[in-house]
Coordinates of C-alpha atoms in Angstrom, one line a residue:
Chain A
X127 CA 0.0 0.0 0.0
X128 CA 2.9 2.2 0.9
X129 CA 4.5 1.8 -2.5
X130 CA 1.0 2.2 -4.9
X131 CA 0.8 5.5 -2.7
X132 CA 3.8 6.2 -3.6
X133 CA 3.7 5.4 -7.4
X134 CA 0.4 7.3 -7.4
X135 CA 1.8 10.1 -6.2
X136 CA 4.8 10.1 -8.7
X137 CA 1.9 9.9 -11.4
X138 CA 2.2 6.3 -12.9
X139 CA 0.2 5.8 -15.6
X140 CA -2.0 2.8 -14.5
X141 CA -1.5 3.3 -10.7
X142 CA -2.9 6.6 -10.3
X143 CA -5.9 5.5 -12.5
X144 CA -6.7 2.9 -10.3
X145 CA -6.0 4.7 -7.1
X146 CA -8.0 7.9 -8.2
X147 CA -10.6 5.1 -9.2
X148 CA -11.0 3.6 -5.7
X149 CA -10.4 7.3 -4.1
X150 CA -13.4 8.4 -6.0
X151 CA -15.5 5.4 -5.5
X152 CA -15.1 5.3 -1.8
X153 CA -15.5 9.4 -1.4
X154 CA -18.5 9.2 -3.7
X155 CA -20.5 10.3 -0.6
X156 CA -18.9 12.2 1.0
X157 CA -20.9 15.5 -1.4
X158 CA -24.6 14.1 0.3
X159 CA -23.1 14.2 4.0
X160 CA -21.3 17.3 4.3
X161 CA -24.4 18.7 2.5
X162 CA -26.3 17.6 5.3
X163 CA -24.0 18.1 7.8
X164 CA -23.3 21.5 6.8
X165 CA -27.0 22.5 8.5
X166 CA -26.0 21.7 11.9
X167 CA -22.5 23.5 11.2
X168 CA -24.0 26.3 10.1
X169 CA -26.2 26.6 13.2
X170 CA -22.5 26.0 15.5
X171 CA -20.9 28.7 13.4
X172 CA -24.2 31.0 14.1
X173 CA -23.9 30.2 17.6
X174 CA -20.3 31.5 17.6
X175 CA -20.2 34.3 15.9
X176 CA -23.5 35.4 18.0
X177 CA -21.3 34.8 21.2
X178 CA -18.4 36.8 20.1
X179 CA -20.7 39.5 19.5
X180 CA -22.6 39.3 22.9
X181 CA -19.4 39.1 24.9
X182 CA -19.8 43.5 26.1
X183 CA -23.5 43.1 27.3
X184 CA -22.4 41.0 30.3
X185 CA -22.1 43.9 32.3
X186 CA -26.1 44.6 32.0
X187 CA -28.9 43.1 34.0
X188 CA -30.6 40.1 33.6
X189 CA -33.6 42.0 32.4
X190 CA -32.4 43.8 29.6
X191 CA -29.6 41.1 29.0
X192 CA -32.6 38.9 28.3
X193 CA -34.6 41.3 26.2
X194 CA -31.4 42.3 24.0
X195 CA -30.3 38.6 23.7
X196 CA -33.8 38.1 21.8
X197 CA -33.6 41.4 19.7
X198 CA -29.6 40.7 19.1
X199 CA -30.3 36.9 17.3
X200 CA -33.3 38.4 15.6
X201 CA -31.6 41.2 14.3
X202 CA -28.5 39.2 13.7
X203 CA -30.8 36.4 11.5
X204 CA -32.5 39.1 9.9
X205 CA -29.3 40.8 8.9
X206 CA -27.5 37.3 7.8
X207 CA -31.0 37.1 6.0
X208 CA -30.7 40.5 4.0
X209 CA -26.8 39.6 3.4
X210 CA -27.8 36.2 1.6
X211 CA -30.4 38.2 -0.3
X212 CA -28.3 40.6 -1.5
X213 CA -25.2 38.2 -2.3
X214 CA -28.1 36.3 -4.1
X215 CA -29.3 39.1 -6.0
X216 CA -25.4 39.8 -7.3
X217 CA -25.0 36.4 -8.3
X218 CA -28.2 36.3 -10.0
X219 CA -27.5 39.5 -11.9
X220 CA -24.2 38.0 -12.9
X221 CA -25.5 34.7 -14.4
X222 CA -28.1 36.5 -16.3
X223 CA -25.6 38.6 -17.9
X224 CA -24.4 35.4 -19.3
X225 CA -27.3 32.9 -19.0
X226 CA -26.6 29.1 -19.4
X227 CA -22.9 29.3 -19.2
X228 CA -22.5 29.1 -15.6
X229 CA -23.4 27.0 -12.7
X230 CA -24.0 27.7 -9.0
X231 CA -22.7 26.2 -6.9
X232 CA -22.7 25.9 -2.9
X233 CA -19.5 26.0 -0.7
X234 CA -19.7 22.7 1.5
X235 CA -16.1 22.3 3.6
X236 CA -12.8 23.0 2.8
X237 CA -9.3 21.3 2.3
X238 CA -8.8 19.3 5.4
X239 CA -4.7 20.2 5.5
X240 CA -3.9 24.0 5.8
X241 CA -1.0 23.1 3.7
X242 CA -3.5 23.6 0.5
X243 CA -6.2 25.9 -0.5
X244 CA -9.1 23.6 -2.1
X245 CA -12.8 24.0 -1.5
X246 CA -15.5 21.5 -2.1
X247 CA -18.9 22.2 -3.7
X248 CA -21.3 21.0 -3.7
X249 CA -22.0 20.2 -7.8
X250 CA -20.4 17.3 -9.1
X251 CA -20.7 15.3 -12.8
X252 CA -24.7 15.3 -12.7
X253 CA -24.4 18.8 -12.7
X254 CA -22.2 19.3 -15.7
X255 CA -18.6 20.2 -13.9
X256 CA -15.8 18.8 -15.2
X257 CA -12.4 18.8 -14.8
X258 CA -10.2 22.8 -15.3
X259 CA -13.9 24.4 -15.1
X260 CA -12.7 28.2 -13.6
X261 CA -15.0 28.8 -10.8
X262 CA -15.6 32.3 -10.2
X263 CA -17.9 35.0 -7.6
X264 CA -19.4 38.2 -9.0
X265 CA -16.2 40.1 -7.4
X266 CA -14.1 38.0 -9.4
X267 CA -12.0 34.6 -9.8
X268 CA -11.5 31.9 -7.1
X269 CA -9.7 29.3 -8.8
X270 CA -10.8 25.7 -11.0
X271 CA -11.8 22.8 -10.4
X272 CA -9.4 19.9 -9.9
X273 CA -11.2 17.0 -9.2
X274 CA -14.9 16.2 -10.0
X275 CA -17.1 13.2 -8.3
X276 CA -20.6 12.0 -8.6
X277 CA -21.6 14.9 -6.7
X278 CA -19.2 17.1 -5.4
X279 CA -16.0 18.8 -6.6
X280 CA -12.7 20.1 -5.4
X281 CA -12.0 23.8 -6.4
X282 CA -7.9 24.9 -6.0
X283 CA -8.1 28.3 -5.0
X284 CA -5.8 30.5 -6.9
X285 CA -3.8 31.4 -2.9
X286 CA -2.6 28.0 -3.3
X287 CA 0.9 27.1 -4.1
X288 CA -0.1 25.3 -7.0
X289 CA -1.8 27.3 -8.8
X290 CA -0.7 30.4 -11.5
X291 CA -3.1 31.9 -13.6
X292 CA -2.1 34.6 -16.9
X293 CA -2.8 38.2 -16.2
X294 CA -3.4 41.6 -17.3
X295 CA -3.0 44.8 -15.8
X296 CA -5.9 46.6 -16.8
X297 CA -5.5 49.8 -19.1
X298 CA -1.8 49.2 -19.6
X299 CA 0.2 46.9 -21.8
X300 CA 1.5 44.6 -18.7
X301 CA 1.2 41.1 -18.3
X302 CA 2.6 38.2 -15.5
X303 CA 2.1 34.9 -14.1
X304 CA 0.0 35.2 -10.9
X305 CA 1.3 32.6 -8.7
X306 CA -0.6 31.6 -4.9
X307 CA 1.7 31.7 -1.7
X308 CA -0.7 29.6 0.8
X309 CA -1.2 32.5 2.4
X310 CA -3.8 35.5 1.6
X311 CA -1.4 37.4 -1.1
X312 CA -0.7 36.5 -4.5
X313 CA 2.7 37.0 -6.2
X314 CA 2.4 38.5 -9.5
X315 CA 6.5 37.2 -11.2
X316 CA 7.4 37.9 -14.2
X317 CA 7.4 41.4 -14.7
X318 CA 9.8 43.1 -15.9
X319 CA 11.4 46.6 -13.5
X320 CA 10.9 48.8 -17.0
X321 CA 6.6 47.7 -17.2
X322 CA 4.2 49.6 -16.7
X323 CA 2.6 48.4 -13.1
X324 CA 1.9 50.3 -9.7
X325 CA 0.0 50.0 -6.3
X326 CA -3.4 50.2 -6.7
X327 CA -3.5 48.7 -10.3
X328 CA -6.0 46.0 -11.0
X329 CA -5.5 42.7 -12.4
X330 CA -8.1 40.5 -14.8
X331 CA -7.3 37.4 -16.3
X332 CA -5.6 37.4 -20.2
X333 CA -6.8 34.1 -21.1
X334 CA -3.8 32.8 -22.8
X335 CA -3.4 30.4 -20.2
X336 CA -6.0 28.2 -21.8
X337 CA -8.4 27.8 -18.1
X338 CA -9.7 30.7 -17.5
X339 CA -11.7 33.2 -19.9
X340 CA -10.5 36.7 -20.3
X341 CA -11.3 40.0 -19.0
X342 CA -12.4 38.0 -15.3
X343 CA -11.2 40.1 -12.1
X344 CA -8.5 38.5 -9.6
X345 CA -7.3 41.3 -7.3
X346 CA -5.6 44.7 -7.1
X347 CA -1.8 45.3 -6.8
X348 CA -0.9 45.8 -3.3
X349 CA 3.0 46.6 -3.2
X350 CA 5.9 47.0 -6.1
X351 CA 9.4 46.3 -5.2
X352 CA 11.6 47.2 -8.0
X353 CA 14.9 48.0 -5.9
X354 CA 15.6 44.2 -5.1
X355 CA 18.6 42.6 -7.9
X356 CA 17.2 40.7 -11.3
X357 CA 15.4 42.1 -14.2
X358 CA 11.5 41.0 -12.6
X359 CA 9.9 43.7 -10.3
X360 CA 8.4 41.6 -6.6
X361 CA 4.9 42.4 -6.6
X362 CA 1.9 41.6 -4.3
X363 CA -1.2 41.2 -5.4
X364 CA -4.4 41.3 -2.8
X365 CA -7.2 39.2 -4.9
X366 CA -10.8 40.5 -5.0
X367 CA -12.7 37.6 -3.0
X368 CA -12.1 37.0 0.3
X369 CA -11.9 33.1 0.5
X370 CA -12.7 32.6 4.0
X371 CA -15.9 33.7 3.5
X372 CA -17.0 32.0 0.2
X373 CA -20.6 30.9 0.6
X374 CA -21.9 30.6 -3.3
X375 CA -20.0 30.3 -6.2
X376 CA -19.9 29.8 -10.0
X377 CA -18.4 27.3 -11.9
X378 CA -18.1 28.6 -15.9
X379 CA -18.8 26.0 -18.6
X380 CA -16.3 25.7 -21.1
X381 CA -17.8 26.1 -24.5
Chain B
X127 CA -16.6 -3.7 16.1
X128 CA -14.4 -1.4 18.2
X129 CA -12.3 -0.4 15.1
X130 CA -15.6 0.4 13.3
X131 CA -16.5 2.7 16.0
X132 CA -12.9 4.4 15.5
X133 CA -13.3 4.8 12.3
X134 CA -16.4 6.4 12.5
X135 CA -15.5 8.5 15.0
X136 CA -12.4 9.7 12.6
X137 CA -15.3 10.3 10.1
X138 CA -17.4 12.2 11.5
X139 CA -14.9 15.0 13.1
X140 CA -13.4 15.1 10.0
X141 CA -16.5 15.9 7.8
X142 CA -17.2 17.9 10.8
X143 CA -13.9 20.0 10.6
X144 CA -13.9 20.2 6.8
X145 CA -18.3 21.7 6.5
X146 CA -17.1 23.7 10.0
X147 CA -13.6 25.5 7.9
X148 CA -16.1 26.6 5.3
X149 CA -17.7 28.5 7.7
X150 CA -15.2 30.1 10.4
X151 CA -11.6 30.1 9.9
X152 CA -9.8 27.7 11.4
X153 CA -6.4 28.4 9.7
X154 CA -4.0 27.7 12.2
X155 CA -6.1 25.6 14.3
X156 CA -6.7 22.6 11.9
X157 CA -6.2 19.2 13.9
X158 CA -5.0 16.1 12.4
X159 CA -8.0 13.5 13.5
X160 CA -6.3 10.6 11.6
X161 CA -2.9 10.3 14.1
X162 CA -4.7 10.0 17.0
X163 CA -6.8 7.0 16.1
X164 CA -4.1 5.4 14.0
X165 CA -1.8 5.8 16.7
X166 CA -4.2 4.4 19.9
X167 CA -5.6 2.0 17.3
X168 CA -2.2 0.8 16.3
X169 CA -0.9 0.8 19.9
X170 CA -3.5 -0.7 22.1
X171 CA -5.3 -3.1 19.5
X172 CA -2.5 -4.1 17.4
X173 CA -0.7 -3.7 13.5
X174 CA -4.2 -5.4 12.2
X175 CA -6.3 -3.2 13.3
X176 CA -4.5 -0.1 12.5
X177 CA -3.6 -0.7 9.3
X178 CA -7.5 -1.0 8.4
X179 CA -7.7 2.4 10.5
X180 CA -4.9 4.1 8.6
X181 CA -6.2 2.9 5.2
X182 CA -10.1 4.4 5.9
X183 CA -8.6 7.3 7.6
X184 CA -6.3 8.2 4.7
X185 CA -9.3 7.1 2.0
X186 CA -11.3 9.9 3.9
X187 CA -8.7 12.3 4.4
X188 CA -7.6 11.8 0.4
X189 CA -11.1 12.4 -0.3
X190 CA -11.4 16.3 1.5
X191 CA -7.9 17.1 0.4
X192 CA -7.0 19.3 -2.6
X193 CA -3.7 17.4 -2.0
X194 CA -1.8 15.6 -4.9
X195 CA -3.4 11.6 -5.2
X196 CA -1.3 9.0 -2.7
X197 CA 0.3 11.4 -0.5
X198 CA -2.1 11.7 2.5
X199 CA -2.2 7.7 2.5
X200 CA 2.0 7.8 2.1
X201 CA 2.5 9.8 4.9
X202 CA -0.4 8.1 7.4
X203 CA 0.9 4.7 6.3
X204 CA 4.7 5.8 7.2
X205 CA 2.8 7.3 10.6
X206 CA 1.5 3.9 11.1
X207 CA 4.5 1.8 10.2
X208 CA 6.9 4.0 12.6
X209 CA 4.2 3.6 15.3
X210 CA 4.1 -0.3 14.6
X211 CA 7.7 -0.1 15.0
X212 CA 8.1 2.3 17.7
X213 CA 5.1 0.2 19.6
X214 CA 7.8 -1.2 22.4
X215 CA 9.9 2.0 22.8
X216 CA 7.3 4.0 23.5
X217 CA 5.7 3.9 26.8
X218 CA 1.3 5.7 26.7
X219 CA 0.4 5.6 29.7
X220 CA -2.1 8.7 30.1
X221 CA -4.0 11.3 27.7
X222 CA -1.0 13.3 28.1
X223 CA 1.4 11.1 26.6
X224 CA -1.0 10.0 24.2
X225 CA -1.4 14.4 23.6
X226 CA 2.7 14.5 22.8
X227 CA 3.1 11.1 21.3
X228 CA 0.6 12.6 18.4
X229 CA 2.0 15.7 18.4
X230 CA 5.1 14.3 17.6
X231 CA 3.5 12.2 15.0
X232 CA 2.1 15.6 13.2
X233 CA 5.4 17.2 13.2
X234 CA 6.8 13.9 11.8
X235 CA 3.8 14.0 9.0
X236 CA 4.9 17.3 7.9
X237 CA 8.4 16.8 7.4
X238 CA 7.7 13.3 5.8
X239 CA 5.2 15.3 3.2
X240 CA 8.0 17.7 2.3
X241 CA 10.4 15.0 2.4
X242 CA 8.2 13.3 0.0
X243 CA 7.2 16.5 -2.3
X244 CA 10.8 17.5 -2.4
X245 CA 12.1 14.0 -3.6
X246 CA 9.7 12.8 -5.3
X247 CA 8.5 15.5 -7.1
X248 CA 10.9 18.3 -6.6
X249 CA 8.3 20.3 -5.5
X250 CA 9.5 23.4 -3.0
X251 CA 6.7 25.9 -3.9
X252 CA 4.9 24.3 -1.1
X253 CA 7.7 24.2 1.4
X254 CA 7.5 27.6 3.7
X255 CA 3.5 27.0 4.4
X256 CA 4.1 23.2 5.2
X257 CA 6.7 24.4 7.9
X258 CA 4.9 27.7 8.7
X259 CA 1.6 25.5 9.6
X260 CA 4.2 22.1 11.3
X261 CA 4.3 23.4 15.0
X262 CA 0.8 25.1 15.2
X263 CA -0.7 21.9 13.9
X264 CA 1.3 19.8 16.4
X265 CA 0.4 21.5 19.0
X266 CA -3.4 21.9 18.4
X267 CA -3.4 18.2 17.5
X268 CA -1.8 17.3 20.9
X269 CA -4.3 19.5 22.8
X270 CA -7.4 17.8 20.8
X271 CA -5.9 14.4 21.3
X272 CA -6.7 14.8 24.8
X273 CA -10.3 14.6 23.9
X274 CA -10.1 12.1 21.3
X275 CA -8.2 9.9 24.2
X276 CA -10.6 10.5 27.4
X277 CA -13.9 10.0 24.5
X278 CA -12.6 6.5 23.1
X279 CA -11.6 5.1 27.2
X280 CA -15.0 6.5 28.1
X281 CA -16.9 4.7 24.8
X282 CA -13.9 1.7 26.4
X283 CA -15.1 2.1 30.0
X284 CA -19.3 2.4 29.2
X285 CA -20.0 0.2 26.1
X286 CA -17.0 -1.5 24.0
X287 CA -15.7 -3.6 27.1
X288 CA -19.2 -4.6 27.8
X289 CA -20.2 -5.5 24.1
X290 CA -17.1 -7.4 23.9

């Protein structure tokens, strides 16, 4: 066992085939439980965040403490209510500016290892994903999908170390290789001291690299180092979608 | 039986951790729930036993990783083969040296991974996070192994000793 998980990871042909077979035979439902498991999560997360935010009305009487408690959740659902709507709404607007060439798709855990950046979704081959889809939010990219079951698929986020997607600097005549660090900046490499490129400048994908269509938003240039030695400026790039908090997203069909 | 129960223990905090990170962000507090059953199922039921653990455990783990095919189930089946081997050095004798036995485990996980991604892939892109996240994960894994230990001796104590 040690050595076919060791061929498979070195990418042998008819090993890897036939671990990535049993792999996705055996995880085939794991999309259906964390979809229902994500309920009571959701209501553990709720619970959470609504103690962090009731931790300075200790201080107050029982009374009021009790009264406020009640308006705090309600409030609290009712805004988490008129959030949803709204990031809804967005979405909605953005598939019908392209209708049929998208699919939504719900966030339902993440990589188990903080060593990668991967979601899982909760759309799988019955719904049409397949394998290098670019999945995307109406502020802009958050990575492809790199491995599709029955029901559920694995998204790389583009902040993983893995991943490198073609850019553009918009309005100028710059391009670079947009590489993830694990952590929440991006490195754009590859651009040269003499381009055109400054803090503040936004980035959108060039489609050259043959995954994701051009002209999609990935994040705004945060610092420019050009006084370090070698010809390529060191530049940080802060992306558009905060992936901690990815709740819906959209997986584009390739045409 | 008992191993079934371990197992589905393993399960469930995993799928639990994994639908729970989607939600609040658990960065640097992501604990490993494979080691600690591979390593008390490996210890106190035997090589059998723990290699069936380690192989559903790194199946599940495989299966909510973005990571590359074979190397979760590399790394937990060197975890398990040390262990197997280390079985008679190493002396558990309370939740506390269960806590650093499986924090040394993690620690041990890590450096095998880059180990593995540097050699066999000569991958380094990955190397700062693997070592930035080592010592955070070790420790939080230690602290939750506490748990996992006093839950399996108290399923032990109230049902599994009687079923048996």
């Amino acid at each position: 066992m040690l050595v076919v998980s060791f061929l498979s990871f070195t990418n042998t042909p008819l090993v890897v085939k036939s671990f990535t077979a049993v792999k996705g035979g055996l995880s085939i439902a794991i999309g259906p439980v964390l979809k229902a498991i994500g309920k009571p999560t959701e209501a553990v997360s709720g619970g959470f965040n609504g103690y962090i935010n009731l931790v300075n009305t200790k201080k107050e009487n029982n009374e009021l403490k009790k009264q406020l408690d009640t308006t705090l959740i309600e409030n609290q659902r009712l805004s988490e209510l008129e959030r949803e709507n709204k990031r809804l709404k967005r979405i909605l607007n953005f598939i019908e500016q392209k209708p049929g060439t998208m699919i939504a798709a719900k966030v339902t855990g993440e990589d188990l290892k903080n060593w990668f950046r991967c979601i899982i979704v909760d759309k799988g081959k019955e719904s049409g994903v397949k394998v290098r889809m670019p999945v995307v939010t109406h502020r802009g990219i958050v990575g492809q999908a790199v491995e599709v079951n029955q029901w559920h698929s694995k998204v790389m986020v583009i902040n993983d170390t893995n991943s490198s997607i073609d850019v553009n600097v918009e309005g100028k005549n710059t391009r670079g290789l947009l590489e993830g660090t694990g952590q929440n900046t991006l490195k754009l490499k590859y651009v040269v001291k003499n381009d055109e490129i400054e803090i503040g400048d936004k980035l959108a994908t060039s489609g050259k690299d043959g995954i994701f269509p051009k002209g999609i938003p990935v994040g705004i240039v945060i610092t420019v180092n050009k006084n370090k030695s070698g010809i390529f400026a060191d530049i940080e790039v802060m992306p558009f979608n905060n992936f901690k908090q990815l709740d819906e997203v959209l997986i584009v069909k390739k045409q | 039986m008992r191993v079934l129960v371990y197992i589905i223990i393993g399960l469930v905090c995993m799928l639990f951790e994994s639908s729970l990170s989607s939600h609040i962000s658990l960065d640097l507090f992501k604990p490993d729930f494979g080691i600690p059953l591979i390593i008390y199922v490996t210890f106190f039921m035997g090589p059998r036993a723990g290699f069936i653990t380690t192989i559903c455990l790194g199946f599940i783990q495989e299966g909510l990783s973005g990571a590359p095919t074979g190397s979760i189930m590399f790394v937990k089946i060197s975890i398990f083969l040390i262990t197997t081997f280390m079985k008679k050095q190493l002396y558990i004798d309370s939740k506390y040296s269960f806590a650093m036995t499986c924090g040394a485990a993690v620690l041990l996980e890590s450096f095998l991974f880059l180990s593995l991604s540097l050699l066999a892939r000569g991958e380094t892109g990955n190397m700062y996070n693997i070592l930035f996240y080592a010592i955070p994960n070790a420790i939080f894994t230690g602290f939750v192994s506490i748990f996992i230990y006093s839950l399996i001796e108290y399923l032990n104590a109230s049902y599994l000793d009687r079923v048996r």
